[in-house]
Structure formats: C-alpha cells, structure tokens
Amino acid sequence: AQSVTQPDIHITVSEGASLELRCNYSYGATPYLFWYVQSPGQGLQLLLKYFSGDTLVQGIKGFEAEFKRSQSSFNLRKPSVHWSDAAEYFCAVGAPNSWGKLQFGAGTQVVVTP
Amino acid sequence: DAGVIQSPRHEVTEMGQEVTLRCKPISGHNSLFWYRQTMMRGLELLIYFNNNVPIDDSGMPEDRFSAKMPNASFSTLKIQPSEPRDSAVYFCASSPSSGANVLTFGAGSRLTVL
C-alpha cells in the first residue's frame, strides 16, 4: 500500500528566506508525485507534479521539487518566500494508471513572518 | 473554464437530517472524486467515478453515505441521517482521462452537523 509522510506539521519562515518542505513516500515502484497548496477556505491547487524523467521539476509560483528515488523523497523548495505563500501544503502520491486516486500526506502549515 | 463547482459552500444542519452536496466537474473530465477533510484524519478519498461509473467506494465511511453520478456533468454526495462526526469539509475533484492523476479541486463544502 502506498503512503505519504510529511514530517513537519508546522513551519515558520521569514519573508524572503528560503523554504523547504519534506515529503517521504512508500510505494513499490516509482509513483506519480504531487504537491498541492491550500489557502484558507479554499480548495487545493496543484503546484507541480512528477511522473518520470528529469528529477527536478518546476511548478507555479516559483516552487520546485526534487525526486530522490534513493531516499523515497519529493521535497518542495522555494528560494525566497513571499507573504502570500502562507498556506497549507500537501504532498500526494498516486499509482500510475490509477485514474487519479491519490494518497495525501497530513500537510504542512507554513507561516510567513515579516 | 469555471473549474469544479461545488454547492453549497456552507451547510449547517441538525443531527438526523439529510444532507446533499453537489458537484459539477470540469467539462470533458472523465473522472470525479469525493474527498473529505478533517483535522483528525486529513484528506480521505471517499469514492471516485470514471465515465459516471463508481470505481472504488471503499472509502465511504458507512451506509449513511451514498454518491451518485447520473451524468457527466453532475454528482451528488448524500448523508442520511447525518451525525455530528460527519462535520468536515467535503471536496469534489475531477481529472481528464488523459491527465493521469492530475486532479482539479473545487472550493469545498463545509458541513457542520449540530
């Protein structure tokens, strides 16, 4: 069975500082990997995805993520955060050809301070 | 494109009442998903449809929950009778068959059962 772990429940970062959110997954092969962001009172928005190929993927809003097979990780990064990046971030894993059935992590709440 | 449309956005009801949540997926998307989000359990997949047919309903908590998709542009999630522990945000998401797991979420329906 597939599973996703986001070790950090809550992260506080200063505006302009770099951000890294951790995600570890458990799956028998290479899964499809996703990062979604949820702003208060809103639905989830896709930031980026990894299916295959280049292990460094670029997403929207200046985010990137790196797939590391050896570490079963898919960490999300942003070089310089903006106050508008305050939100909850979810890592998700899906089996290829599973029609969109995703397993989500518990989420990481990001707070941005001035 | 108006995205995935859910209604109502907020619902407050009393225990024992019937609740119906509605979803209009993105036109052309063949798969539709219902997720539930709570503080305790995070995001849980309840059921998903492909081409209007339920594929996996193993996440539906119990017989009080039912979901239908009578056509490609409409789905309902019904709870009868509702209980306080059903209080949560219910998300609908859709994906194109060619989009391999890329879900677009609606804004959610926040349900409070008193």
Short mmCIF file of C-alpha atoms in Angstrom, two decimals:
data_model
loop_
_atom_site.label_atom_id
_atom_site.label_comp_id
_atom_site.label_asym_id
_atom_site.label_seq_id
_atom_site.Cartn_x
_atom_site.Cartn_y
_atom_site.Cartn_z
CA ALA A 1 0.00 0.00 0.00
CA GLN A 2 1.20 3.49 -0.72
CA SER A 3 1.65 6.11 1.99
CA VAL A 4 2.94 9.64 2.34
CA THR A 5 4.68 11.24 5.31
CA GLN A 6 5.15 14.94 5.82
CA PRO A 7 7.33 15.13 8.95
CA ASP A 8 6.75 18.82 9.63
CA ILE A 9 3.28 19.79 10.78
CA HIS A 10 4.12 23.48 11.05
CA ILE A 11 6.93 25.67 9.69
CA THR A 12 7.56 29.36 10.31
CA VAL A 13 9.74 31.22 7.85
CA SER A 14 10.67 34.86 7.39
CA GLU A 15 9.64 36.64 4.23
CA GLY A 16 12.49 36.49 1.74
CA ALA A 17 14.03 33.41 3.32
CA SER A 18 14.20 30.03 1.61
CA LEU A 19 11.68 27.28 2.29
CA GLU A 20 11.94 23.52 2.10
CA LEU A 21 9.07 21.16 2.87
CA ARG A 22 9.78 17.49 3.30
CA CYS A 23 7.85 14.59 1.85
CA ASN A 24 8.62 10.89 2.04
CA TYR A 25 6.59 8.22 0.36
CA SER A 26 6.23 4.48 0.48
CA TYR A 27 5.47 2.69 -2.76
CA GLY A 28 6.72 -0.42 -4.54
CA ALA A 29 7.74 1.34 -7.74
CA THR A 30 8.06 4.91 -8.93
CA PRO A 31 4.78 6.60 -8.21
CA TYR A 32 3.30 9.76 -9.54
CA LEU A 33 4.10 12.55 -7.07
CA PHE A 34 2.35 15.86 -6.48
CA TRP A 35 2.43 18.95 -4.35
CA TYR A 36 -0.78 20.86 -3.72
CA VAL A 37 -1.32 24.11 -1.83
CA GLN A 38 -4.43 25.08 0.12
CA SER A 39 -5.13 28.64 1.17
CA PRO A 40 -7.63 29.21 3.99
CA GLY A 41 -11.18 28.46 2.92
CA GLN A 42 -10.08 27.33 -0.49
CA GLY A 43 -9.69 24.11 -2.39
CA LEU A 44 -6.37 22.52 -3.25
CA GLN A 45 -4.34 23.92 -6.11
CA LEU A 46 -1.72 21.89 -7.94
CA LEU A 47 1.78 23.34 -7.59
CA LEU A 48 3.72 20.73 -9.51
CA LYS A 49 3.88 17.07 -10.41
CA TYR A 50 6.41 14.36 -11.20
CA PHE A 51 5.65 11.43 -13.47
CA SER A 52 9.05 10.50 -14.92
CA GLY A 53 12.19 11.96 -16.47
CA ASP A 54 14.07 14.92 -15.03
CA THR A 55 14.01 14.58 -11.27
CA LEU A 56 13.92 18.34 -10.68
CA VAL A 57 10.52 19.71 -11.58
CA GLN A 58 9.42 23.29 -11.75
CA GLY A 59 5.99 24.41 -10.71
CA ILE A 60 3.91 27.51 -10.38
CA LYS A 61 4.60 30.42 -8.02
CA GLY A 62 8.36 29.83 -8.13
CA PHE A 63 8.27 26.41 -6.46
CA GLU A 64 10.36 23.42 -7.43
CA ALA A 65 10.65 19.87 -6.15
CA GLU A 66 13.25 17.16 -6.46
CA PHE A 67 12.52 13.46 -6.70
CA LYS A 68 15.14 11.31 -4.99
CA ARG A 69 14.47 7.64 -5.53
CA SER A 70 17.19 6.51 -3.13
CA GLN A 71 15.59 8.48 -0.31
CA SER A 72 11.96 7.97 -1.35
CA SER A 73 11.58 11.72 -1.08
CA PHE A 74 9.98 14.52 -3.03
CA ASN A 75 10.85 17.72 -1.19
CA LEU A 76 9.40 21.07 -2.16
CA ARG A 77 11.55 24.21 -2.24
CA LYS A 78 11.29 27.91 -2.87
CA PRO A 79 14.34 30.18 -2.79
CA SER A 80 12.58 33.26 -1.43
CA VAL A 81 9.13 33.14 0.14
CA HIS A 82 6.50 35.83 -0.11
CA TRP A 83 3.82 36.60 2.45
CA SER A 84 1.28 35.15 0.02
CA ASP A 85 2.94 31.73 0.34
CA ALA A 86 1.41 31.31 3.79
CA ALA A 87 -0.84 28.28 3.36
CA GLU A 88 -1.03 24.56 3.93
CA TYR A 89 0.97 22.33 1.61
CA PHE A 90 0.12 18.73 0.80
CA CYS A 91 2.28 16.10 -0.79
CA ALA A 92 0.42 13.32 -2.59
CA VAL A 93 1.28 10.03 -4.26
CA GLY A 94 -0.61 8.08 -6.86
CA ALA A 95 -0.03 4.82 -8.65
CA PRO A 96 0.37 5.13 -12.40
CA ASN A 97 -2.84 4.41 -14.25
CA SER A 98 -4.89 4.60 -11.07
CA TRP A 99 -7.36 7.08 -12.55
CA GLY A 100 -6.37 9.85 -10.22
CA LYS A 101 -6.69 8.05 -6.92
CA LEU A 102 -4.25 9.89 -4.67
CA GLN A 103 -2.97 9.35 -1.14
CA PHE A 104 -2.33 12.65 0.62
CA GLY A 105 0.07 13.48 3.41
CA ALA A 106 -1.13 15.17 6.56
CA GLY A 107 0.00 18.57 5.32
CA THR A 108 2.49 21.21 6.46
CA GLN A 109 1.23 24.58 7.62
CA VAL A 110 3.54 27.40 6.55
CA VAL A 111 3.52 30.71 8.39
CA VAL A 112 5.40 33.65 6.89
CA THR A 113 6.63 36.38 9.24
CA PRO A 114 7.62 39.91 8.20
CA ASP B 1 -13.47 27.45 -17.63
CA ALA B 2 -15.31 27.84 -14.33
CA GLY B 3 -13.45 24.98 -12.69
CA VAL B 4 -15.05 22.41 -10.42
CA ILE B 5 -18.19 23.88 -8.88
CA GLN B 6 -19.49 22.72 -5.53
CA SER B 7 -22.61 23.66 -3.65
CA PRO B 8 -23.46 24.57 -1.03
CA ARG B 9 -20.25 26.19 0.22
CA HIS B 10 -21.51 26.01 3.79
CA GLU B 11 -24.17 23.84 5.35
CA VAL B 12 -25.29 23.77 8.95
CA THR B 13 -27.79 21.12 9.87
CA GLU B 14 -29.05 19.19 12.84
CA MET B 15 -28.27 15.60 13.62
CA GLY B 16 -30.56 13.22 11.81
CA GLN B 17 -31.22 15.46 8.85
CA GLU B 18 -30.41 14.53 5.27
CA VAL B 19 -27.55 16.40 3.62
CA THR B 20 -26.91 16.56 -0.12
CA LEU B 21 -23.73 18.01 -1.52
CA ARG B 22 -23.43 18.74 -5.21
CA CYS B 23 -20.60 18.88 -7.69
CA LYS B 24 -20.21 19.93 -11.29
CA PRO B 25 -16.89 18.71 -12.71
CA ILE B 26 -14.89 20.43 -15.41
CA SER B 27 -16.40 19.77 -18.81
CA GLY B 28 -14.58 16.95 -20.57
CA HIS B 29 -13.14 15.45 -17.40
CA ASN B 30 -13.96 11.77 -17.17
CA SER B 31 -13.07 11.07 -13.56
CA LEU B 32 -14.67 12.54 -10.45
CA PHE B 33 -13.58 12.19 -6.85
CA TRP B 34 -15.11 12.97 -3.48
CA TYR B 35 -12.68 13.68 -0.63
CA ARG B 36 -13.34 14.54 3.00
CA GLN B 37 -11.01 16.72 5.06
CA THR B 38 -10.94 16.77 8.86
CA MET B 39 -8.36 17.86 11.38
CA MET B 40 -8.08 14.36 12.77
CA ARG B 41 -7.91 12.32 9.58
CA GLY B 42 -6.67 14.78 6.96
CA LEU B 43 -7.79 14.23 3.37
CA GLU B 44 -9.57 10.97 2.76
CA LEU B 45 -10.82 9.65 -0.55
CA LEU B 46 -14.44 8.61 -0.19
CA ILE B 47 -15.37 7.47 -3.68
CA TYR B 48 -14.44 8.03 -7.28
CA PHE B 49 -16.15 7.64 -10.62
CA ASN B 50 -14.86 7.09 -14.11
CA ASN B 51 -17.22 7.78 -17.01
CA ASN B 52 -20.05 8.12 -14.47
CA VAL B 53 -19.46 4.63 -13.07
CA PRO B 54 -18.36 4.20 -9.43
CA ILE B 55 -14.94 2.55 -9.47
CA ASP B 56 -13.98 2.44 -5.80
CA ASP B 57 -16.24 3.30 -2.88
CA SER B 58 -14.12 1.63 -0.22
CA GLY B 59 -13.56 4.97 1.47
CA MET B 60 -17.22 5.62 2.13
CA PRO B 61 -17.50 5.51 5.92
CA GLU B 62 -20.76 3.64 6.23
CA ASP B 63 -24.15 3.05 4.69
CA ARG B 64 -25.33 6.50 5.68
CA PHE B 65 -23.17 7.84 2.86
CA SER B 66 -24.09 7.45 -0.79
CA ALA B 67 -22.90 9.06 -4.01
CA LYS B 68 -24.30 9.20 -7.48
CA MET B 69 -23.21 10.49 -10.84
CA PRO B 70 -26.27 10.44 -13.12
CA ASN B 71 -24.42 12.17 -15.96
CA ALA B 72 -21.02 13.54 -16.90
CA SER B 73 -21.74 16.99 -15.53
CA PHE B 74 -23.22 16.30 -12.11
CA SER B 75 -22.58 14.30 -8.98
CA THR B 76 -24.09 14.22 -5.50
CA LEU B 77 -22.87 13.02 -2.14
CA LYS B 78 -25.67 12.31 0.30
CA ILE B 79 -25.56 11.69 4.02
CA GLN B 80 -28.70 10.29 5.60
CA PRO B 81 -29.05 10.55 8.52
CA SER B 82 -26.28 12.98 9.36
CA GLU B 83 -24.30 12.83 12.61
CA PRO B 84 -22.01 15.37 14.33
CA ARG B 85 -18.94 13.29 13.43
CA ASP B 86 -19.73 13.92 9.75
CA SER B 87 -18.75 17.57 10.22
CA ALA B 88 -15.93 18.20 7.77
CA VAL B 89 -15.05 19.90 4.52
CA TYR B 90 -16.05 17.81 1.55
CA PHE B 91 -14.13 18.33 -1.67
CA CYS B 92 -15.02 17.29 -5.15
CA ALA B 93 -12.26 16.95 -7.73
CA SER B 94 -12.16 15.95 -11.37
CA SER B 95 -9.48 14.86 -13.81
CA PRO B 96 -9.28 14.19 -17.52
CA SER B 97 -8.69 10.60 -18.56
CA SER B 98 -5.59 11.74 -20.38
CA GLY B 99 -4.31 13.73 -17.46
CA ALA B 100 -3.15 10.77 -15.41
CA ASN B 101 -3.91 11.65 -11.82
CA VAL B 102 -3.91 15.45 -12.18
CA LEU B 103 -6.84 16.48 -10.03
CA THR B 104 -8.56 19.85 -10.08
CA PHE B 105 -10.36 20.54 -6.82
CA GLY B 106 -13.47 22.51 -6.09
CA ALA B 107 -13.58 25.05 -3.28
CA GLY B 108 -15.23 22.57 -0.94
CA SER B 109 -18.45 22.31 1.05
CA ARG B 110 -18.06 22.90 4.77
CA LEU B 111 -20.59 20.78 6.65
CA THR B 112 -21.46 21.33 10.29
CA VAL B 113 -23.81 18.87 11.94
CA LEU B 114 -25.12 20.04 15.32
#
